[in-house]
PDB file of C-alpha atoms in Angstrom:
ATOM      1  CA  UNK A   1     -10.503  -1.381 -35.706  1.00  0.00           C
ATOM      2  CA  UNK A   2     -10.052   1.783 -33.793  1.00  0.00           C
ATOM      3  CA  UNK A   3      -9.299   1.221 -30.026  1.00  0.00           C
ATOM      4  CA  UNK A   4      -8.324   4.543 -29.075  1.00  0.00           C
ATOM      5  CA  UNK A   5     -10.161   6.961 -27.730  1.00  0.00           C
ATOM      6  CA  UNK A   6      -8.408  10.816 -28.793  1.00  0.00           C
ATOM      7  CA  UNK A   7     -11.084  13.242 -29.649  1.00  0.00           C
ATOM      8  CA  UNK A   8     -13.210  11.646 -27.053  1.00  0.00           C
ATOM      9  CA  UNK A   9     -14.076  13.487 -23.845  1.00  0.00           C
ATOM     10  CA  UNK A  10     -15.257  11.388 -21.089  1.00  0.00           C
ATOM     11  CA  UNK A  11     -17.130  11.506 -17.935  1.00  0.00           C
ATOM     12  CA  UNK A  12     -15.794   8.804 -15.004  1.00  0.00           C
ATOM     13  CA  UNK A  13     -17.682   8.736 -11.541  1.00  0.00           C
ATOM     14  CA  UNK A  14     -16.044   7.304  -8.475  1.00  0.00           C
ATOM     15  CA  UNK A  15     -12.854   8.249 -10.055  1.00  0.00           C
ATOM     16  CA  UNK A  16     -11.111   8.623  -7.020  1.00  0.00           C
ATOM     17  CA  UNK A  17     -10.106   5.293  -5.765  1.00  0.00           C
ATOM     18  CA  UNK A  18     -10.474   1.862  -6.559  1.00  0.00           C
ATOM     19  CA  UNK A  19     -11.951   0.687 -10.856  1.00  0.00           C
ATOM     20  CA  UNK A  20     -12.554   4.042 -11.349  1.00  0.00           C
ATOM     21  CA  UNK A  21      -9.379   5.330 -10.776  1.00  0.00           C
ATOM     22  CA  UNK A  22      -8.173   2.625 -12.731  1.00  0.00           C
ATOM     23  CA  UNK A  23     -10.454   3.293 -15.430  1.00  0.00           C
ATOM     24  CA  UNK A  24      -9.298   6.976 -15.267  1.00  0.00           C
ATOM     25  CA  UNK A  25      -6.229   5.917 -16.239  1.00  0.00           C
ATOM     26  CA  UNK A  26      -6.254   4.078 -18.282  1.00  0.00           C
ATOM     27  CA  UNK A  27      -8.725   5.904 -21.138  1.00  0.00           C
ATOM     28  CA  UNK A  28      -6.333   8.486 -20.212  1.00  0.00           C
ATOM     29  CA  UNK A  29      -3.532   6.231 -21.613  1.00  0.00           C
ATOM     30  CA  UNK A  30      -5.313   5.854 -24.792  1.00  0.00           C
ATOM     31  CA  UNK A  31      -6.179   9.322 -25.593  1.00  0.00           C
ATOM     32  CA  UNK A  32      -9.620  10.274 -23.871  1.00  0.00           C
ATOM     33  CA  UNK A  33     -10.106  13.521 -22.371  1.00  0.00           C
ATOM     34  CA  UNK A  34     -11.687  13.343 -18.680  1.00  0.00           C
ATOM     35  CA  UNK A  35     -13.921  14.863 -16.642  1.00  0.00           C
ATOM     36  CA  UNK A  36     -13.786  13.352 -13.347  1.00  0.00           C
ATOM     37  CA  UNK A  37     -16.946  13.225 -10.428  1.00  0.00           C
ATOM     38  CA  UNK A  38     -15.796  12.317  -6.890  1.00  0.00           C
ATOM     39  CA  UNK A  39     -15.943  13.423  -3.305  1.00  0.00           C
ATOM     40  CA  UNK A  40     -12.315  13.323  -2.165  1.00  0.00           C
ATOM     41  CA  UNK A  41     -10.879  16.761  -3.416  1.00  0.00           C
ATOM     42  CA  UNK A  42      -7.187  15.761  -2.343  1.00  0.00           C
ATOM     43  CA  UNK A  43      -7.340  13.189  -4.660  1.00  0.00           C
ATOM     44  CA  UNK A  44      -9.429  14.706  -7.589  1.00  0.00           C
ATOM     45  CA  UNK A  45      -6.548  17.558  -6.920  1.00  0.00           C
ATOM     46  CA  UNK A  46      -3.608  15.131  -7.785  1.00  0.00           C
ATOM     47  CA  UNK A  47      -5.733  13.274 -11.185  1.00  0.00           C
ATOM     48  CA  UNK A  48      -6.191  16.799 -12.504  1.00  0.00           C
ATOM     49  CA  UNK A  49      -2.200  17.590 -12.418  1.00  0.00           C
ATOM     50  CA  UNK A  50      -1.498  13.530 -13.195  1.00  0.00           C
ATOM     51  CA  UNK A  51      -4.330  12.763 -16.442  1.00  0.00           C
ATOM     52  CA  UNK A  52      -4.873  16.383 -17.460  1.00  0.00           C
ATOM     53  CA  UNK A  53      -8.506  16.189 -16.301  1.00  0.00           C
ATOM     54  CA  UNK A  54     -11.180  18.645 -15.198  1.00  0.00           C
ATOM     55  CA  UNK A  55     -12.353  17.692 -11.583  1.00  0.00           C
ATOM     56  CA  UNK A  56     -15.815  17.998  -9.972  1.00  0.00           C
ATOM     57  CA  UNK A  57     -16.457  17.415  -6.156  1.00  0.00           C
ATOM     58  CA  UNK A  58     -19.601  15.914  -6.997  1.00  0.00           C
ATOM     59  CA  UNK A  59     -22.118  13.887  -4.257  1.00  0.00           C
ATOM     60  CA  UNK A  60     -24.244  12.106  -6.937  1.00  0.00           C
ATOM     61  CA  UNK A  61     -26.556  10.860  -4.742  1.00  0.00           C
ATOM     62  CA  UNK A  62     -27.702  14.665  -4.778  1.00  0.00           C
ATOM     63  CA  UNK A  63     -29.377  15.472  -7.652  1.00  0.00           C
ATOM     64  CA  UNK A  64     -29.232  18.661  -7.719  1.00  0.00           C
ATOM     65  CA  UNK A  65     -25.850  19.223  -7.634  1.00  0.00           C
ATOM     66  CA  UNK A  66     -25.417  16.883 -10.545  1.00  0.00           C
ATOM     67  CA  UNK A  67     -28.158  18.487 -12.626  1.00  0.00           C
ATOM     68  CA  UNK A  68     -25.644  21.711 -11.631  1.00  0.00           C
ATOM     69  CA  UNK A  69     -22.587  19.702 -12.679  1.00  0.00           C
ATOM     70  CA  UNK A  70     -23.881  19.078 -15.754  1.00  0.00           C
ATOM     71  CA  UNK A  71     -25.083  22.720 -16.541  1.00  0.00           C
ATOM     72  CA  UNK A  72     -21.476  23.650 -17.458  1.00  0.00           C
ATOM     73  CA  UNK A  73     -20.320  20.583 -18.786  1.00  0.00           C
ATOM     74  CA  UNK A  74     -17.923  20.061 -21.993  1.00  0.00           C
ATOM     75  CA  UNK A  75     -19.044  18.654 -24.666  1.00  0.00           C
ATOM     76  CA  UNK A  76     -19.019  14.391 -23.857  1.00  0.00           C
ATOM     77  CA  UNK A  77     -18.490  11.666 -25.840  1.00  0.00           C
ATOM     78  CA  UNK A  78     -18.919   9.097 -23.438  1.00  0.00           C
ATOM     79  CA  UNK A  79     -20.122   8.321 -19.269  1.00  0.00           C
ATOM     80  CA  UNK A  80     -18.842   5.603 -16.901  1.00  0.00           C
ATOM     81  CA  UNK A  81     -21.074   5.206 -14.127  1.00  0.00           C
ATOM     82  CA  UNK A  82     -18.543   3.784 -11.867  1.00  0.00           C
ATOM     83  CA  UNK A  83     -19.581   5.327  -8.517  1.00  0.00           C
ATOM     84  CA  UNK A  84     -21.089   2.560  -5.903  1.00  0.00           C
ATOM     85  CA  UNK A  85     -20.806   1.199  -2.672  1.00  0.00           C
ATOM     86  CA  UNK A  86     -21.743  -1.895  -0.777  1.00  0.00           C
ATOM     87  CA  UNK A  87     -22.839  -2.901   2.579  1.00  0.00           C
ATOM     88  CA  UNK A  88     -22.862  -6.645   3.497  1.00  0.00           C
ATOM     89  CA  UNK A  89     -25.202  -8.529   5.413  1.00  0.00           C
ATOM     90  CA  UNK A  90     -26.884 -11.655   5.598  1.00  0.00           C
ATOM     91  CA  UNK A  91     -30.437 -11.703   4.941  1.00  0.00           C
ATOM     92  CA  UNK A  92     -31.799 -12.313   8.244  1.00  0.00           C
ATOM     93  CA  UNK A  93     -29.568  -9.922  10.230  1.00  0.00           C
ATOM     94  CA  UNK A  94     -29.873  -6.827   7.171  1.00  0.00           C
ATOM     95  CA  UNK A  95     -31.375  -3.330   7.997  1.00  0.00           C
ATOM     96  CA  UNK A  96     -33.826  -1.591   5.884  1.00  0.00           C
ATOM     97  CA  UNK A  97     -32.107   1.668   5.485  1.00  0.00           C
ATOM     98  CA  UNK A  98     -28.767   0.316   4.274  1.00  0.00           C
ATOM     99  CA  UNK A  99     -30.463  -1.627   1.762  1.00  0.00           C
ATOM    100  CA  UNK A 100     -32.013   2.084   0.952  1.00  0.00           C
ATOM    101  CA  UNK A 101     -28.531   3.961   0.683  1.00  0.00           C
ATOM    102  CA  UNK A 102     -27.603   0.886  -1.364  1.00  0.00           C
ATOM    103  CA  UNK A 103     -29.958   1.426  -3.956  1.00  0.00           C
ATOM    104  CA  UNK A 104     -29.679   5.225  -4.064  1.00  0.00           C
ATOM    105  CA  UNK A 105     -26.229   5.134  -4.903  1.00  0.00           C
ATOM    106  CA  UNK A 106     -26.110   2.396  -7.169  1.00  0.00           C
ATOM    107  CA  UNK A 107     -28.976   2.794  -9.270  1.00  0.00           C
ATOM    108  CA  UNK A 108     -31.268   6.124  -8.757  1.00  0.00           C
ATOM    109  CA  UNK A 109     -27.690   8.220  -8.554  1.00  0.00           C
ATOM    110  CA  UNK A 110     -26.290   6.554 -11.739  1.00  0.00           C
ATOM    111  CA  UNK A 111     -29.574   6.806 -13.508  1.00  0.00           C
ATOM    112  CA  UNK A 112     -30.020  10.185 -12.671  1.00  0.00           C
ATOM    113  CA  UNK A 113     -26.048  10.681 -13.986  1.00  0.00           C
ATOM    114  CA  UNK A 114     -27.087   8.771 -17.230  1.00  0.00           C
ATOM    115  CA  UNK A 115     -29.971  10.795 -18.182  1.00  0.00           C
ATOM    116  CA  UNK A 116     -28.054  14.426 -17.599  1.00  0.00           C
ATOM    117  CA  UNK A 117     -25.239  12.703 -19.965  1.00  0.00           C
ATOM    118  CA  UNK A 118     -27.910  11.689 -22.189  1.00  0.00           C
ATOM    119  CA  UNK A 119     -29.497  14.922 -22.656  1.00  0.00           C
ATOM    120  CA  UNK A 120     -26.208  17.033 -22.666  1.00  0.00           C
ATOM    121  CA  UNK A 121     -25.295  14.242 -25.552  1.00  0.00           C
ATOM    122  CA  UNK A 122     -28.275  14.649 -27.276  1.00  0.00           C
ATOM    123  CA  UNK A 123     -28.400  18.393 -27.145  1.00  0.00           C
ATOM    124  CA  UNK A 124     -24.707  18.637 -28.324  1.00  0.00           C
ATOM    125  CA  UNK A 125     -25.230  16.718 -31.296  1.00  0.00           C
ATOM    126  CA  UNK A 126     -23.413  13.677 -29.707  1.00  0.00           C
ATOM    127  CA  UNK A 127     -23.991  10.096 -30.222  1.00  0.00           C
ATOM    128  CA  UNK A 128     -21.984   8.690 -27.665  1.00  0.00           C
ATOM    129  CA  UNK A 129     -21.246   5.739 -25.095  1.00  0.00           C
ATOM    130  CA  UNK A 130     -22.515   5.088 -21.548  1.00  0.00           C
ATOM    131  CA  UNK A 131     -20.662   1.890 -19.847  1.00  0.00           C
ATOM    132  CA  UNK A 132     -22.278   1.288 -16.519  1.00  0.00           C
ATOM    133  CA  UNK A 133     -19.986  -0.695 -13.975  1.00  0.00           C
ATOM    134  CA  UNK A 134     -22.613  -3.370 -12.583  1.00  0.00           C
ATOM    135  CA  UNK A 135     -20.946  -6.676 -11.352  1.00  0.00           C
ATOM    136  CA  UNK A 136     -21.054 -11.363 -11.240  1.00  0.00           C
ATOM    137  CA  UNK A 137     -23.265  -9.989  -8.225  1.00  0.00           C
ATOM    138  CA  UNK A 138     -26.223  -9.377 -10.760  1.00  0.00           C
ATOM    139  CA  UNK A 139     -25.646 -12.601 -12.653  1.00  0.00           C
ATOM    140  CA  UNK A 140     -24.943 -15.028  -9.575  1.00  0.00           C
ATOM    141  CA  UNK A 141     -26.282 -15.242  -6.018  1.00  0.00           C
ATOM    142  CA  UNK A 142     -23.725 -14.032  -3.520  1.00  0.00           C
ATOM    143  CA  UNK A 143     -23.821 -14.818   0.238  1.00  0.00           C
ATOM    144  CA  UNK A 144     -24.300 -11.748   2.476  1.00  0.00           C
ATOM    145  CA  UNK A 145     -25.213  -9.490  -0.612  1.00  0.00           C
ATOM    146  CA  UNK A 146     -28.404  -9.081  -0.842  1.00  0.00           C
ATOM    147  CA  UNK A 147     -28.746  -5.367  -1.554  1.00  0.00           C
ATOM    148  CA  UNK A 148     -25.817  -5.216  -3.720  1.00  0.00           C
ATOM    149  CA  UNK A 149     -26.702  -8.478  -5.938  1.00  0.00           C
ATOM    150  CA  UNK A 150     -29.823  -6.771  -6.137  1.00  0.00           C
ATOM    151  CA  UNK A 151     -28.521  -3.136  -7.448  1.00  0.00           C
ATOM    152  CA  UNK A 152     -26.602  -4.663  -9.385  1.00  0.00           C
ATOM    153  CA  UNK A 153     -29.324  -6.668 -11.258  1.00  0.00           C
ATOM    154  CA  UNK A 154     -31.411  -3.155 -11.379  1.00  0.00           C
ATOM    155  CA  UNK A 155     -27.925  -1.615 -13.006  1.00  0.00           C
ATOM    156  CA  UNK A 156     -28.300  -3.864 -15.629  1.00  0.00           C
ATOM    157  CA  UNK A 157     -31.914  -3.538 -16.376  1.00  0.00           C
ATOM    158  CA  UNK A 158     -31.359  -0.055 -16.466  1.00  0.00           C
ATOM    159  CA  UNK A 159     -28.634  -0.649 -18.876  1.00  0.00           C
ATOM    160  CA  UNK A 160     -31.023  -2.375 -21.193  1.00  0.00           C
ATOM    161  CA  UNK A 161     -33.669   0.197 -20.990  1.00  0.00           C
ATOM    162  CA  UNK A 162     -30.807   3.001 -21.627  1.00  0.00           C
ATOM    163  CA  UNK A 163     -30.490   1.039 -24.929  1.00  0.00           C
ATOM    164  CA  UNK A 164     -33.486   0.701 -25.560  1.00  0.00           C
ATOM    165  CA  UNK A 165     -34.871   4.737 -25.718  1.00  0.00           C
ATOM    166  CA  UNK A 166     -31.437   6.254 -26.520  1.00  0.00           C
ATOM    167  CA  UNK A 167     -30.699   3.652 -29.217  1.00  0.00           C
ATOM    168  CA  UNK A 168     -32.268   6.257 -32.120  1.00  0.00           C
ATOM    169  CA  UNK A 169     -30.453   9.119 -30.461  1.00  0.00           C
ATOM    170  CA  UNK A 170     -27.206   7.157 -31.493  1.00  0.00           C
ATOM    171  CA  UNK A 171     -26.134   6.597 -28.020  1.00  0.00           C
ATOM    172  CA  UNK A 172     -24.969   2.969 -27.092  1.00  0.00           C
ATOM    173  CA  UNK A 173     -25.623   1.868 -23.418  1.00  0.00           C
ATOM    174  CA  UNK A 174     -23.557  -1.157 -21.746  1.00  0.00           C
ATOM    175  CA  UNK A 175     -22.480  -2.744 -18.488  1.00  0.00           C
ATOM    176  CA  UNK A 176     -19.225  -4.695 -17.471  1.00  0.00           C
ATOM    177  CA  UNK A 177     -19.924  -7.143 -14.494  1.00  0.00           C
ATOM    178  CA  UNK A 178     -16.392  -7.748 -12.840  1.00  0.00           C
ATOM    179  CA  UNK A 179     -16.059 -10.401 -10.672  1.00  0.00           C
ATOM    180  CA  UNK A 180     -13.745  -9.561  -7.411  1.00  0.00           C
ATOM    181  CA  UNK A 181     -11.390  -6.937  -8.230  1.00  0.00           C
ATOM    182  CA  UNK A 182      -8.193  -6.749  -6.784  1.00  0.00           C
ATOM    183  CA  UNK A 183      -8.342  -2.903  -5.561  1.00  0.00           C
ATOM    184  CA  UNK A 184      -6.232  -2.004  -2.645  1.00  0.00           C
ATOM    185  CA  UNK A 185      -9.794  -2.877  -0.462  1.00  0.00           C
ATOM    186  CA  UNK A 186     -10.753  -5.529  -2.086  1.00  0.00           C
ATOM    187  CA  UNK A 187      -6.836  -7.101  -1.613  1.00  0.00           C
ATOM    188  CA  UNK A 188      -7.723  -6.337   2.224  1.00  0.00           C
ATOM    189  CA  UNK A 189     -11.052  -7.777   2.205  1.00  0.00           C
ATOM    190  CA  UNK A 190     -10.096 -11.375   0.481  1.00  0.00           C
ATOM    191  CA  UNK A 191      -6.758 -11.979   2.281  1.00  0.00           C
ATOM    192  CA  UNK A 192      -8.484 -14.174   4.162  1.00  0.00           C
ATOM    193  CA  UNK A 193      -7.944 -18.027   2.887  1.00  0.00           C
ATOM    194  CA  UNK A 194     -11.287 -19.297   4.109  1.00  0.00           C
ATOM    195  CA  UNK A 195     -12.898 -16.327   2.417  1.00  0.00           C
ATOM    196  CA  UNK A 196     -10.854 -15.996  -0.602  1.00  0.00           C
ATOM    197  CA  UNK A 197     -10.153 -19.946  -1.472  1.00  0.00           C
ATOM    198  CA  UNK A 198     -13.832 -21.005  -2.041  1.00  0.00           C
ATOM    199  CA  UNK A 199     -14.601 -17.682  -4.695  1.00  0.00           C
ATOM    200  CA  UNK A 200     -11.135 -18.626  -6.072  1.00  0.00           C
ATOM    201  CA  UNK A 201     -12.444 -21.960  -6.683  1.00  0.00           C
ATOM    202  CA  UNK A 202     -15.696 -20.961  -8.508  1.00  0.00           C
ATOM    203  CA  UNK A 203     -13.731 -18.859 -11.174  1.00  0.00           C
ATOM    204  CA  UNK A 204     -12.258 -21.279 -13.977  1.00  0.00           C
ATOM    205  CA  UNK A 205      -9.739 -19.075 -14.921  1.00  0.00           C
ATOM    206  CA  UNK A 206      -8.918 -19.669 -10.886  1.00  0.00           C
ATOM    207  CA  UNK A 207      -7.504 -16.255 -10.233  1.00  0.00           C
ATOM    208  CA  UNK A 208      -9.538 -12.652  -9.179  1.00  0.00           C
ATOM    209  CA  UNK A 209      -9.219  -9.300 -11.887  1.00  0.00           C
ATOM    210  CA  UNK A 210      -6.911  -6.855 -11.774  1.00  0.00           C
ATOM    211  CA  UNK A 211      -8.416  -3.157 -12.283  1.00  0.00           C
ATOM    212  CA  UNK A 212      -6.885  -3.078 -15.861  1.00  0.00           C
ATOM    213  CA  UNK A 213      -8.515  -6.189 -16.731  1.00  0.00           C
ATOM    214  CA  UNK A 214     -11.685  -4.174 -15.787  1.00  0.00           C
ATOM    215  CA  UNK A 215     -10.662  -0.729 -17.579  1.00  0.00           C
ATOM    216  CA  UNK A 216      -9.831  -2.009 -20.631  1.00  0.00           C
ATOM    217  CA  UNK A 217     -13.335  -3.532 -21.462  1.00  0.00           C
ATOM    218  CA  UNK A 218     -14.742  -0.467 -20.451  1.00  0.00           C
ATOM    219  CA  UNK A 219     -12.373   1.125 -22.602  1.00  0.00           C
ATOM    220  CA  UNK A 220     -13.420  -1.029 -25.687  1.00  0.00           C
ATOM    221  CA  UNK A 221     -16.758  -0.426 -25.345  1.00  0.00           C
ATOM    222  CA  UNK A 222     -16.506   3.149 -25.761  1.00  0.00           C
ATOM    223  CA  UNK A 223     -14.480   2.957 -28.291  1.00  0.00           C
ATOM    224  CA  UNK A 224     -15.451   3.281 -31.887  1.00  0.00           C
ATOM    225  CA  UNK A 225     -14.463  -0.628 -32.180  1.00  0.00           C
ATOM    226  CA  UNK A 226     -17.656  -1.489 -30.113  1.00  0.00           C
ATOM    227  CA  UNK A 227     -20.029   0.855 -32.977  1.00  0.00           C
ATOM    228  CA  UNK A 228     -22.393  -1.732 -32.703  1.00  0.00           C
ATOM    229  CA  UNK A 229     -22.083  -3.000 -29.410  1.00  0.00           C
ATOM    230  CA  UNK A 230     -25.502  -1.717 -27.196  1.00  0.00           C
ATOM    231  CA  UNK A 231     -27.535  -3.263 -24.337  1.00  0.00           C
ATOM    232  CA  UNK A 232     -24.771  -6.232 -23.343  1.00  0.00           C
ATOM    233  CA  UNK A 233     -23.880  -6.812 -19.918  1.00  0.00           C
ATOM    234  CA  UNK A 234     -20.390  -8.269 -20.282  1.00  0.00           C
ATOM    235  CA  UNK A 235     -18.597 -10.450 -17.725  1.00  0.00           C
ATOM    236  CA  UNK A 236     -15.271 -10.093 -16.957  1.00  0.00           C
ATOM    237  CA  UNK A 237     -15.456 -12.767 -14.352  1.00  0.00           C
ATOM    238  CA  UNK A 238     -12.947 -15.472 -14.954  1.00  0.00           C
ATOM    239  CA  UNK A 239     -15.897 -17.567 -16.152  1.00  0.00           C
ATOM    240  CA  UNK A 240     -18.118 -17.113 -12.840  1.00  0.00           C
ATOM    241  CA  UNK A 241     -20.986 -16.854 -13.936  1.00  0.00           C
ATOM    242  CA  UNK A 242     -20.465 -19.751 -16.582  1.00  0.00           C
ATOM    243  CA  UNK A 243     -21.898 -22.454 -14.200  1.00  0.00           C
TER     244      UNK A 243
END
């Protein structure tokens, strides 16, 4: 089984901070070569001299520029669509247009990223990967996440319909669906015992991910080890999403 991924270049959104910096990382680790989309240029500046990647400042909520990204892209082997946000909210307090930016980010950007990869694949010979970085919050029902449970969910059936037309092209299409992350935010956002203690207590294993425990999935199912591996949405969730 080949876990490695040299001779591989690889595209990672949201590469600047948080899983996808962690992700960056670590495919870097095991041989990948990177191209990198993000929006902080001090810190796409630093993972070009630190991973030996190439570096976009890349909005991918604008299409345009991505369609321009992608018009002098390397040859890829693989996409992470890692690039999301969230805004939280209970459902009777929510506003319309956050659920909006929500769903532009999550979904129409990374769909819009997957089909340039697709056809820059396709027209390159390539029959890659695609991993798309969903989340337990399309599997489970989460309090005060009601646009992000339900881009997530979208993610995934997006995932399945990526599998479903690129499949004869040779390109495999997946998701990993992390349950809380320990990022530097999310360490901020659960220090709270009230907040943190009852999720704790819904996750068997009884403990959150680390980013690593995230990447190297990700990292798998790129691989050639995953070569016939297409349309799952794994958890890495402790279990979550078990009950």
């Amino acid at each position: 089984m080949n876990f490695e991924l040299h001779n591989q270049r690889i595209l990672v959104t949201g590469a600047t901070s948080g899983i996808g910096l962690d992700i960056a990382r670590s495919l870097a680790e095991l041989g990948a070569e990177l191209v990198l989309f993000g929006r902080n240029r001090d810190q796409l500046a630093k993972l070009e001299k630190e991973l030996g990647a190439r570096t976009l400042a890349v909005d991918i909520t604008d299409e345009a520029a991505v369609v321009v990204a992608f018009a002098e892209m390397p040859v890829l082997d693989g996409l992470v669509n890692c690039a999301g946000i969230s805004i939280l909210d209970d459902v009777l307090d929510f506003k319309a247009k956050d659920i909006e930016n929500i769903m532009n980010t999550n979904v129409t950007a990374s769909a819009v990223v997957a089909r340039e990869a697709a056809r820059h694949m396709i027209a390159h010979g390539r029959q890659g990967s695609i991993v798309n970085v969903s989340s337990q919050a399309s599997m489970a029902a989460l309090p005060g996440h009601l646009g992000y449970c339900a881009s997530k969910a979208a993610m995934d059936a997006m995932t399945r319909v990526l599998c479903l037309e690129l499949g004869s092209k040779g390109i495999r299409v997946n998701s990993v669906n992390p349950t809380v992350t320990l990022t530097p935010m999310a360490e901020r956002a659960w220090a709270d015992p009230a907040k943190r203690n009852p999720m704790l207590a819904a996750i068997p294993l009884g403990r959150f991910a680390t980013p690593r425990e995230v990447a190297l999935p990700v990292a798998f199912l790129l691989s050639p080890a995953a070569s016939m591996i297409s349309g799952a949405c794994l958890p890495v969730d402790g279990g979550f999403t078990s009950h």
